Short mmCIF file of C-alpha atoms and ligand atoms in Angstrom, two decimals:
data_model
loop_
_atom_site.label_atom_id
_atom_site.label_comp_id
_atom_site.label_asym_id
_atom_site.label_seq_id
_atom_site.Cartn_x
_atom_site.Cartn_y
_atom_site.Cartn_z
CA MET B 1 15.42 7.18 69.95
CA GLU B 2 17.31 8.97 72.65
CA ASP B 3 20.66 8.12 71.11
CA THR B 4 22.36 9.66 68.14
CA ILE B 5 22.93 7.54 65.04
CA VAL B 6 25.44 7.75 62.22
CA ALA B 7 25.71 6.00 58.85
CA LEU B 8 27.01 6.33 55.34
CA ALA B 9 24.11 7.29 53.06
CA THR B 10 25.87 6.82 49.73
CA PRO B 11 27.00 3.43 48.31
CA GLU B 12 30.02 1.69 49.80
CA GLY B 13 33.19 1.96 47.74
CA ARG B 14 35.26 4.60 46.06
CA SER B 15 33.58 7.71 44.69
CA ALA B 16 34.24 11.42 44.24
CA LEU B 17 32.27 12.27 47.34
CA ALA B 18 30.43 10.42 50.08
CA LEU B 19 27.68 11.51 52.43
CA ILE B 20 27.62 10.59 56.11
CA ARG B 21 24.44 11.25 58.04
CA VAL B 22 24.09 11.90 61.73
CA SER B 23 20.74 12.22 63.51
CA GLY B 24 19.64 12.55 67.12
CA PRO B 25 19.80 14.84 70.12
CA LYS B 26 23.60 14.94 70.07
CA ALA B 27 24.04 15.13 66.29
CA ILE B 28 25.30 18.69 66.20
CA GLU B 29 27.29 18.34 69.40
CA SER B 30 29.16 15.20 68.37
CA VAL B 31 30.08 16.57 64.94
CA ASN B 32 31.05 19.86 66.52
CA GLU B 33 33.51 18.04 68.78
CA VAL B 34 35.46 16.69 65.80
CA PHE B 35 34.98 19.60 63.39
CA LYS B 36 37.54 22.38 63.18
CA ASN B 37 36.95 25.80 61.74
CA LYS B 38 33.75 26.99 63.35
CA ASP B 39 31.55 26.42 66.37
CA LEU B 40 28.63 24.52 64.89
CA SER B 41 26.52 24.95 68.01
CA LYS B 42 26.22 28.63 67.14
CA VAL B 43 25.42 28.46 63.43
CA ASP B 44 21.97 28.96 61.93
CA SER B 45 19.88 25.95 61.02
CA HIS B 46 20.02 24.68 57.44
CA THR B 47 23.44 26.13 56.67
CA ILE B 48 26.53 24.55 55.15
CA HIS B 49 30.04 24.94 56.60
CA TYR B 50 33.52 24.21 55.34
CA GLY B 51 36.21 22.75 57.57
CA TRP B 52 38.18 19.70 58.67
CA ILE B 53 37.23 16.58 60.63
CA TYR B 54 39.80 15.60 63.25
CA ASP B 55 40.40 12.47 65.25
CA GLY B 56 41.98 14.08 68.32
CA GLU B 57 45.00 15.89 66.90
CA ASP B 58 44.96 14.03 63.58
CA PRO B 59 43.19 15.57 60.59
CA ILE B 60 41.03 13.00 58.72
CA ASP B 61 39.52 14.90 55.79
CA GLU B 62 38.44 18.19 54.38
CA VAL B 63 34.64 18.32 54.42
CA LEU B 64 31.43 20.29 54.13
CA VAL B 65 28.89 19.90 56.91
CA PHE B 66 25.21 20.66 56.55
CA VAL B 67 23.67 21.55 59.92
CA MET B 68 19.91 21.13 60.30
CA ARG B 69 18.00 21.52 63.53
CA GLY B 70 14.82 19.56 64.13
CA PRO B 71 11.96 19.36 63.56
CA ARG B 72 12.39 20.65 60.00
CA THR B 73 14.54 17.65 58.97
CA TYR B 74 14.07 14.22 57.42
CA THR B 75 13.97 12.46 60.78
CA GLY B 76 12.45 15.36 62.67
CA GLU B 77 15.54 15.38 64.93
CA ASP B 78 18.69 17.49 64.80
CA MET B 79 20.71 16.28 61.84
CA VAL B 80 24.13 16.82 60.31
CA GLU B 81 25.19 15.63 56.89
CA ILE B 82 28.90 15.46 56.22
CA THR B 83 30.19 15.43 52.68
CA CYS B 84 33.69 13.95 52.62
CA HIS B 85 35.91 12.39 49.96
CA GLY B 86 34.58 9.06 48.81
CA SER B 87 37.24 6.77 50.17
CA PRO B 88 36.20 3.75 52.25
CA LEU B 89 39.11 4.44 54.58
CA ILE B 90 38.11 8.07 55.23
CA ILE B 91 34.48 7.10 55.69
CA ARG B 92 35.38 4.42 58.23
CA LYS B 93 37.63 6.84 60.12
CA ILE B 94 35.01 9.58 60.31
CA ILE B 95 32.29 7.19 61.47
CA ARG B 96 34.61 5.69 64.10
CA THR B 97 35.56 9.11 65.38
CA LEU B 98 31.93 10.12 65.66
CA GLN B 99 31.28 6.92 67.60
CA LYS B 100 33.87 8.06 70.12
CA HIS B 101 31.87 11.26 70.46
CA GLY B 102 28.48 9.85 71.27
CA ALA B 103 27.01 8.49 68.02
CA ARG B 104 26.31 4.84 67.30
CA PRO B 105 26.02 3.08 63.91
CA ALA B 106 22.47 3.20 62.55
CA MET B 107 20.48 0.08 61.81
CA PRO B 108 18.91 -0.46 58.36
CA GLY B 109 16.10 2.04 57.78
CA GLU B 110 16.62 3.69 61.15
CA PHE B 111 16.58 7.25 59.79
CA THR B 112 13.28 6.61 58.06
CA PHE B 113 11.99 4.80 61.14
CA ARG B 114 12.66 7.92 63.17
CA ALA B 115 10.96 10.05 60.52
CA PHE B 116 7.94 7.79 60.92
CA MET B 117 8.00 7.85 64.72
CA ASN B 118 8.24 11.62 64.67
CA ARG B 119 5.25 11.74 62.29
CA LYS B 120 7.21 13.29 59.45
CA ILE B 121 5.88 10.54 57.19
CA ASP B 122 3.38 7.71 57.53
CA LEU B 123 3.97 4.05 56.78
CA LEU B 124 2.85 4.22 53.17
CA GLN B 125 5.30 7.02 52.58
CA ALA B 126 8.07 5.07 54.32
CA GLU B 127 7.39 2.14 52.02
CA ALA B 128 7.33 4.51 49.07
CA ILE B 129 10.81 5.77 49.90
CA ASN B 130 12.13 2.25 49.56
CA ASP B 131 10.20 1.76 46.32
CA LEU B 132 11.53 5.03 44.98
CA ILE B 133 15.13 4.01 45.65
CA ASN B 134 14.54 0.62 44.05
CA ALA B 135 12.47 1.79 41.08
CA THR B 136 13.87 0.55 37.78
CA SER B 137 11.25 1.87 35.40
CA GLU B 138 9.65 5.22 34.76
CA GLU B 139 6.17 3.92 35.58
CA GLY B 140 7.32 2.27 38.80
CA TYR B 141 8.96 5.53 39.75
CA LYS B 142 5.79 7.54 39.11
CA VAL B 143 3.77 5.25 41.35
CA ALA B 144 6.31 5.45 44.17
CA LEU B 145 6.38 9.22 43.88
CA LYS B 146 2.62 9.41 44.33
CA HIS B 147 2.84 7.36 47.50
CA LEU B 148 5.68 9.52 48.74
CA ARG B 149 3.70 12.68 48.17
CA GLY B 150 1.06 11.14 50.37
CA ASP B 151 -1.73 10.89 47.79
CA VAL B 152 -2.54 7.33 48.80
CA SER B 153 -2.30 8.05 52.52
CA LYS B 154 -4.63 10.99 52.08
CA ALA B 155 -7.23 8.91 50.29
CA ILE B 156 -7.16 6.26 53.00
CA SER B 157 -7.13 8.71 55.89
CA GLN B 158 -10.22 10.39 54.44
CA LEU B 159 -12.02 7.07 54.37
CA ARG B 160 -11.02 6.41 57.92
CA GLU B 161 -12.19 9.82 59.03
CA LYS B 162 -15.62 9.29 57.50
CA LEU B 163 -15.92 5.94 59.20
CA LEU B 164 -14.84 7.32 62.54
CA ASN B 165 -17.63 9.90 62.43
CA LEU B 166 -20.13 7.28 61.44
CA THR B 167 -19.11 4.82 64.08
CA SER B 168 -19.16 7.35 66.86
CA LEU B 169 -22.74 8.22 65.92
CA ILE B 170 -23.73 4.58 66.19
CA GLU B 171 -21.88 4.23 69.46
CA LEU B 172 -23.64 7.30 70.74
CA GLU B 173 -26.93 5.63 69.95
CA LEU B 174 -25.86 2.63 71.95
CA ASP B 175 -25.28 4.87 74.95
CA PHE B 176 -28.81 6.21 74.62
CA SER B 177 -30.33 2.85 73.79
CA GLU B 178 -32.99 3.18 76.52
CA GLU B 179 -34.37 6.26 74.87
CA ASP B 180 -34.57 4.80 71.38
CA VAL B 181 -33.06 7.73 69.49
CA GLU B 182 -31.47 7.54 66.06
CA PHE B 183 -28.45 9.76 65.49
CA ALA B 184 -27.46 8.14 62.24
CA SER B 185 -30.21 7.39 59.77
CA ARG B 186 -30.13 3.80 58.43
CA GLU B 187 -30.35 5.05 54.89
CA GLU B 188 -27.49 7.44 55.29
CA LEU B 189 -25.43 4.79 57.07
CA LEU B 190 -25.95 2.22 54.38
CA ARG B 191 -25.16 4.71 51.66
CA LEU B 192 -21.88 5.68 53.28
CA ILE B 193 -20.89 2.10 54.02
CA ARG B 194 -21.53 1.14 50.42
CA GLU B 195 -19.55 4.08 49.14
CA ILE B 196 -16.58 3.17 51.31
CA ARG B 197 -16.86 -0.47 50.32
CA ARG B 198 -16.76 0.54 46.67
CA ILE B 199 -13.70 2.73 47.18
CA ILE B 200 -11.89 -0.06 49.01
CA LYS B 201 -12.80 -2.50 46.27
CA ASN B 202 -11.47 -0.17 43.59
CA LEU B 203 -8.24 0.24 45.51
CA LEU B 204 -7.88 -3.53 45.88
CA GLU B 205 -8.23 -3.89 42.14
CA THR B 206 -5.28 -1.58 41.57
CA TYR B 207 -2.91 -4.01 43.28
CA GLU B 208 -2.17 -5.98 40.13
CA THR B 209 -1.28 -2.75 38.35
CA GLY B 210 0.84 -1.60 41.27
CA MET B 211 2.83 -4.81 41.33
CA ALA B 212 3.19 -4.91 37.54
CA LEU B 213 4.55 -1.37 37.49
CA LYS B 214 6.80 -1.88 40.47
CA GLU B 215 8.25 -5.30 39.73
CA GLY B 216 7.74 -5.55 36.00
CA ILE B 217 5.09 -6.96 33.72
CA LYS B 218 5.47 -10.73 33.35
CA ILE B 219 5.21 -12.09 29.85
CA ALA B 220 5.44 -15.85 29.33
CA ILE B 221 6.35 -17.10 25.87
CA VAL B 222 4.85 -20.54 25.39
CA GLY B 223 3.95 -22.95 22.63
CA ASN B 224 4.96 -26.20 21.00
CA PRO B 225 8.62 -27.11 20.57
CA ASN B 226 10.34 -25.39 17.64
CA ALA B 227 7.66 -22.71 17.30
CA GLY B 228 10.29 -19.94 17.56
CA LYS B 229 9.86 -18.92 21.20
CA SER B 230 13.55 -18.51 21.96
CA THR B 231 14.05 -16.62 18.71
CA ILE B 232 11.40 -14.13 19.87
CA LEU B 233 12.92 -13.78 23.35
CA ASN B 234 16.31 -13.03 21.83
CA ALA B 235 14.82 -10.49 19.45
CA LEU B 236 12.92 -8.72 22.24
CA VAL B 237 15.91 -8.41 24.54
CA LYS B 238 18.29 -7.79 21.60
CA GLU B 239 20.73 -10.41 22.80
CA GLU B 240 21.46 -14.04 22.00
CA ARG B 241 20.21 -15.03 25.40
CA ALA B 242 18.54 -18.39 24.71
CA ILE B 243 19.87 -21.17 22.51
CA VAL B 244 18.01 -21.39 19.21
CA SER B 245 18.14 -24.58 17.15
CA ASP B 246 15.97 -26.57 14.79
CA ILE B 247 15.94 -29.46 17.25
CA PRO B 248 12.58 -29.55 19.06
CA GLY B 249 13.03 -29.41 22.82
CA THR B 250 16.03 -27.07 22.80
CA THR B 251 14.85 -24.97 25.74
CA ARG B 252 14.31 -27.16 28.75
CA ASP B 253 14.37 -24.79 31.70
CA TYR B 254 12.71 -21.40 31.64
CA ILE B 255 14.80 -18.29 31.01
CA GLU B 256 13.86 -14.89 32.38
CA GLU B 257 15.14 -11.60 30.99
CA THR B 258 14.05 -8.01 31.38
CA PHE B 259 13.73 -5.14 28.95
CA SER B 260 12.21 -1.67 29.13
CA LEU B 261 9.87 -0.04 26.67
CA GLU B 262 8.44 3.46 27.04
CA GLY B 263 8.75 3.47 30.80
CA TYR B 264 7.48 -0.05 31.35
CA LEU B 265 9.65 -2.83 32.68
CA PHE B 266 8.88 -6.19 31.09
CA ARG B 267 10.00 -9.56 32.40
CA VAL B 268 9.92 -12.02 29.54
CA ILE B 269 10.10 -15.67 30.27
CA ASP B 270 11.04 -18.13 27.55
CA THR B 271 9.81 -21.60 28.40
CA ALA B 272 10.28 -25.22 27.39
CA GLY B 273 8.09 -26.18 24.43
CA ILE B 274 4.97 -28.01 25.53
CA ARG B 275 4.78 -31.66 24.47
CA GLN B 276 4.29 -35.14 25.83
CA THR B 277 7.74 -36.42 26.62
CA THR B 278 9.44 -39.27 28.40
CA ASP B 279 12.62 -37.29 29.00
CA PRO B 280 12.54 -36.65 32.77
CA ILE B 281 14.32 -33.30 32.52
CA GLU B 282 12.13 -31.99 29.72
CA LYS B 283 9.13 -33.13 31.74
CA ILE B 284 10.17 -30.91 34.63
CA GLY B 285 10.70 -28.11 32.11
CA VAL B 286 7.12 -28.47 30.85
CA GLU B 287 5.82 -28.44 34.44
CA ARG B 288 7.71 -25.20 34.99
CA THR B 289 6.15 -23.76 31.86
CA MET B 290 2.74 -24.43 33.40
CA GLU B 291 3.76 -22.66 36.61
CA GLN B 292 4.97 -19.61 34.67
CA LEU B 293 1.70 -19.46 32.75
CA GLN B 294 -0.22 -19.04 35.96
CA LYS B 295 1.95 -16.14 37.07
CA ALA B 296 2.13 -14.25 33.78
CA HIS B 297 0.24 -11.05 33.12
CA LEU B 298 0.40 -11.83 29.42
CA THR B 299 0.94 -15.11 27.63
CA LEU B 300 2.48 -14.96 24.18
CA TYR B 301 1.33 -18.18 22.58
CA VAL B 302 3.72 -18.83 19.70
CA TYR B 303 3.03 -21.32 16.93
CA ASP B 304 4.54 -22.29 13.61
CA ILE B 305 1.90 -21.58 10.94
CA THR B 306 3.17 -24.46 8.83
CA GLU B 307 2.65 -26.89 11.69
CA MET B 308 -0.69 -26.02 13.33
CA THR B 309 -4.17 -25.00 12.18
CA PRO B 310 -5.98 -22.08 13.87
CA GLU B 311 -8.43 -24.57 15.39
CA GLU B 312 -5.60 -26.61 16.93
CA VAL B 313 -4.11 -23.43 18.36
CA CYS B 314 -7.33 -22.35 20.08
CA GLU B 315 -7.91 -25.88 21.30
CA HIS B 316 -4.42 -26.03 22.77
CA ILE B 317 -4.67 -22.63 24.48
CA LYS B 318 -7.96 -23.65 26.04
CA SER B 319 -6.25 -26.62 27.70
CA LEU B 320 -3.54 -24.47 29.34
CA PRO B 321 -3.71 -23.03 32.88
CA ILE B 322 -3.49 -19.40 31.72
CA SER B 323 -4.52 -16.71 34.18
CA GLY B 324 -3.64 -13.44 32.40
CA ASP B 325 -4.26 -12.07 28.91
CA VAL B 326 -3.30 -13.92 25.74
CA LEU B 327 -1.68 -12.74 22.52
CA ILE B 328 -1.20 -15.33 19.80
CA ILE B 329 1.92 -15.09 17.69
CA ALA B 330 1.49 -16.80 14.34
CA ASN B 331 5.15 -17.28 13.48
CA LYS B 332 7.26 -18.12 10.41
CA LYS B 333 5.14 -16.21 7.93
CA ASP B 334 8.17 -16.08 5.62
CA LEU B 335 7.70 -19.80 4.96
CA VAL B 336 4.28 -19.32 3.33
CA LYS B 337 4.71 -16.28 1.17
CA ASP B 338 2.30 -17.02 -1.61
CA ARG B 339 -0.81 -18.41 0.01
CA GLU B 340 -3.62 -16.96 2.09
CA ILE B 341 -3.08 -17.51 5.81
CA LYS B 342 -6.04 -18.16 8.09
CA LEU B 343 -5.50 -16.91 11.63
CA PRO B 344 -7.08 -18.03 14.92
CA ASP B 345 -10.03 -16.00 16.17
CA CYS B 346 -10.06 -16.97 19.86
CA TYR B 347 -7.55 -14.28 20.91
CA PRO B 348 -5.85 -11.28 19.30
CA THR B 349 -3.26 -12.59 16.88
CA LEU B 350 -0.13 -11.14 15.35
CA LEU B 351 1.29 -12.69 12.18
CA ILE B 352 5.07 -12.35 12.13
CA SER B 353 8.36 -13.78 11.16
CA ALA B 354 10.56 -13.78 14.24
CA LYS B 355 13.52 -13.22 11.94
CA ASP B 356 12.16 -10.00 10.49
CA PRO B 357 13.17 -6.90 12.51
CA GLU B 358 10.14 -4.96 11.27
CA ASP B 359 7.81 -7.64 12.58
CA ILE B 360 9.57 -7.64 15.95
CA GLU B 361 9.07 -3.88 16.05
CA ARG B 362 5.34 -4.43 15.47
CA LEU B 363 5.33 -6.93 18.32
CA ARG B 364 7.03 -4.39 20.57
CA GLN B 365 4.45 -1.76 19.68
CA THR B 366 1.65 -4.21 20.40
CA LEU B 367 3.14 -4.92 23.84
CA ILE B 368 3.40 -1.22 24.64
CA ASN B 369 -0.18 -0.53 23.58
CA TRP B 370 -1.42 -3.46 25.62
CA ALA B 371 0.56 -2.34 28.69
CA LYS B 372 -0.66 1.25 28.41
CA GLU B 373 -4.24 0.11 28.15
CA LYS B 374 -3.97 -2.24 31.09
CA TYR B 375 -1.54 -0.69 33.51
CA SER B 376 -1.70 3.00 34.07
CA SER B 377 0.10 4.86 36.84
CA GLU B 378 -2.70 7.43 36.71
CA GLY B 379 -4.71 7.61 39.90
CA ILE B 380 -3.86 5.78 43.06
CA VAL B 381 -2.43 2.27 42.98
CA LEU B 382 -1.44 -0.16 45.70
CA THR B 383 2.13 -1.34 45.62
CA SER B 384 2.69 -3.67 48.53
CA GLU B 385 1.33 -6.95 49.73
CA ARG B 386 1.05 -5.51 53.21
CA GLN B 387 -1.20 -2.72 52.00
CA TYR B 388 -3.25 -5.18 49.99
CA ASN B 389 -3.74 -7.53 52.93
CA TYR B 390 -4.97 -4.82 55.27
CA LEU B 391 -7.34 -3.41 52.70
CA LYS B 392 -8.68 -6.87 52.08
CA LEU B 393 -9.38 -7.31 55.79
CA ALA B 394 -11.02 -3.89 55.83
CA TYR B 395 -13.13 -4.90 52.85
CA GLU B 396 -14.33 -8.07 54.59
CA ALA B 397 -15.18 -6.15 57.75
CA ILE B 398 -17.13 -3.45 55.94
CA THR B 399 -19.05 -6.06 53.99
CA GLU B 400 -19.92 -7.61 57.33
CA ALA B 401 -21.15 -4.25 58.62
CA GLU B 402 -23.32 -3.81 55.54
CA GLN B 403 -24.82 -7.26 55.98
CA GLY B 404 -25.38 -6.50 59.65
CA ILE B 405 -27.48 -3.47 58.84
CA LEU B 406 -29.41 -5.23 56.09
CA ASN B 407 -30.19 -8.11 58.45
CA ASN B 408 -31.09 -5.82 61.34
CA LEU B 409 -28.37 -7.20 63.57
CA PRO B 410 -27.83 -5.48 66.93
CA GLN B 411 -26.16 -2.09 66.68
CA ASP B 412 -23.16 -3.11 68.76
CA LEU B 413 -22.24 -5.83 66.24
CA VAL B 414 -22.37 -3.37 63.38
CA ALA B 415 -20.35 -0.89 65.39
CA SER B 416 -17.69 -3.48 66.13
CA SER B 417 -17.38 -4.40 62.44
CA LEU B 418 -16.93 -0.73 61.64
CA ARG B 419 -14.34 -0.41 64.40
CA ALA B 420 -12.46 -3.30 62.78
CA VAL B 421 -12.45 -1.46 59.44
CA ILE B 422 -11.10 1.64 61.15
CA ASP B 423 -8.36 -0.37 62.82
CA TYR B 424 -7.30 -2.10 59.61
CA LEU B 425 -7.10 1.20 57.77
CA GLY B 426 -5.14 2.60 60.70
CA GLU B 427 -2.68 -0.27 60.51
CA LEU B 428 -2.37 0.34 56.80
CA THR B 429 -1.25 3.93 57.20
CA GLY B 430 0.60 3.31 60.45
CA ASP B 431 -1.77 5.22 62.71
CA ILE B 432 -1.90 1.97 64.66
CA THR B 433 1.22 -0.18 64.65
CA THR B 434 2.87 -3.08 66.35
CA GLU B 435 6.58 -3.63 66.65
CA ASP B 436 6.41 -6.67 64.38
CA ILE B 437 4.97 -4.70 61.52
CA LEU B 438 7.49 -1.92 61.89
CA GLY B 439 10.39 -4.33 62.23
CA ASN B 440 9.35 -6.04 58.99
CA ILE B 441 9.03 -2.88 57.00
CA PHE B 442 12.22 -1.16 58.05
CA ALA B 443 14.37 -4.30 57.91
CA ASN B 444 14.09 -4.09 54.11
CA PHE B 445 15.78 -0.71 54.00
CA CYS B 446 19.44 -0.16 53.49
CA ILE B 447 21.62 1.28 56.22
CA GLY B 448 21.80 5.06 56.00
CA LYS B 449 18.20 5.48 54.80
N1 LIG D 1 11.90 -19.54 8.65
C1 LIG D 1 11.77 -19.19 9.93
N2 LIG D 1 12.38 -19.90 10.87
C2 LIG D 1 12.24 -19.52 12.17
C3 LIG D 1 11.44 -18.40 12.53
N3 LIG D 1 11.50 -18.26 13.87
C4 LIG D 1 12.26 -19.26 14.34
N4 LIG D 1 12.71 -20.04 13.31
C5 LIG D 1 13.57 -21.22 13.39
O1 LIG D 1 12.84 -22.24 14.05
C6 LIG D 1 13.74 -23.08 14.80
C7 LIG D 1 13.29 -23.16 16.25
O2 LIG D 1 13.43 -21.89 16.86
P1 LIG D 1 13.54 -21.71 18.42
O3 LIG D 1 13.49 -20.25 18.67
O4 LIG D 1 14.69 -22.46 18.96
O5 LIG D 1 12.19 -22.41 18.84
P2 LIG D 1 11.64 -22.71 20.33
O6 LIG D 1 10.17 -22.48 20.26
O7 LIG D 1 12.39 -21.95 21.32
O8 LIG D 1 11.88 -24.26 20.45
P3 LIG D 1 12.09 -25.15 21.79
O9 LIG D 1 13.05 -24.45 22.66
O10 LIG D 1 12.61 -26.41 21.25
O11 LIG D 1 10.74 -25.31 22.39
C8 LIG D 1 15.12 -22.46 14.64
O12 LIG D 1 15.81 -23.16 13.62
C9 LIG D 1 14.79 -21.03 14.23
O13 LIG D 1 15.85 -20.46 13.46
C10 LIG D 1 10.81 -17.66 11.47
O14 LIG D 1 10.09 -16.66 11.68
N5 LIG D 1 11.00 -18.10 10.21
MG1 LIG D 2 13.48 -22.51 22.90
#
């Protein structure tokens, strides 16, 4: 981190303006060497200056430069941001010129990496920055913002703090083991361990919500051939996306599309109708349907009310490898206008005609209500597999500590389980890190962030 880095922070390509970022000990000096109008080494921090960037004697562009001295900057180092005209040629020229004056091109995520190393942000916040940039739905954005503000880090650091105090008391006892003193009462210890275990467990349970909000809620549309699945997909995404025909077995591979409703991103997957078939391709399609069922947060089981009885529907659903919630769609109600329709009672059921816009609107509303009930961005939610994995390890270790106390195991074993919890939580927030972990996280960033 002794060198000075430079990168374009805005997207590649033509635009009205572009932003080039420079960070490091020589940030101000190297820009100053190519900037004409003012001596930037003398200006106040956090001020903006108008002038020209030169390559030797040749003017490159008319720019504004924003001079910021560390540590009150994104990276914690001296930084300069140059706003130039958004031409790829100009951008390349300015970056090349700065390279001649002591800056080198930044690697992906290197600015944020420096912010992390200089303790401007912790790892959860670094991850949140990436999530924020990539957020495609209002709810996903809200969750990322909470992480960025440090709410999640704070909650975890508090846990870690409590544990540190506890563990040092036990370790103190070990030092005085000859004298048989008790610094931490068993009762108190057990109470605290259980409280922390409960908090960790609650956090672990938010992972599904976190992923659903960040990457979209998966809805699989399944059912027998010809039930109207593709018709429903098309209606939901308002596009003739899947082929609809009265020939059973029209959809053979699954089709995934996204749509947003009230801040939620939904990924709907239309699948091949489920039936026994000898067609090798359709067979693969049906296998894929089964795979999608296991991944879906919600299964929309669609059936044609003129073809199946409610009992057959429940029977069929029972035989499927469904892991999430189920909503039954009793479809083609327009075909049986004049007689009483009996609906299945094994899962919530919606009677519709996929061809009726009002019914599709009711389906949409049902999906929103279900999503709101199930996935709320209120409170703290986990959003990355990395976070989940560390918390899970912490959970296992704290359970071990609890068991240790209950079974009167030697103090040093309990203390070492607690130390493990502390370490896992530390790795989660980045208080303890290895190069591998860091490399993995920052490699997912774009250059210039
Ligand atoms: N009358 C009526 N026909 C419908 C309704 N929904 C779908 N259909 C018709 O039912 C037939 C099958 O519809 P699809 O959407 O292709 O059915 P699918 O479930 O995707 O079928 P596969 O892809 O073969 O599994 C088409 O002719 C649709 O026009 C409905 O609510 N009422
Ligand atoms: Mg279909």
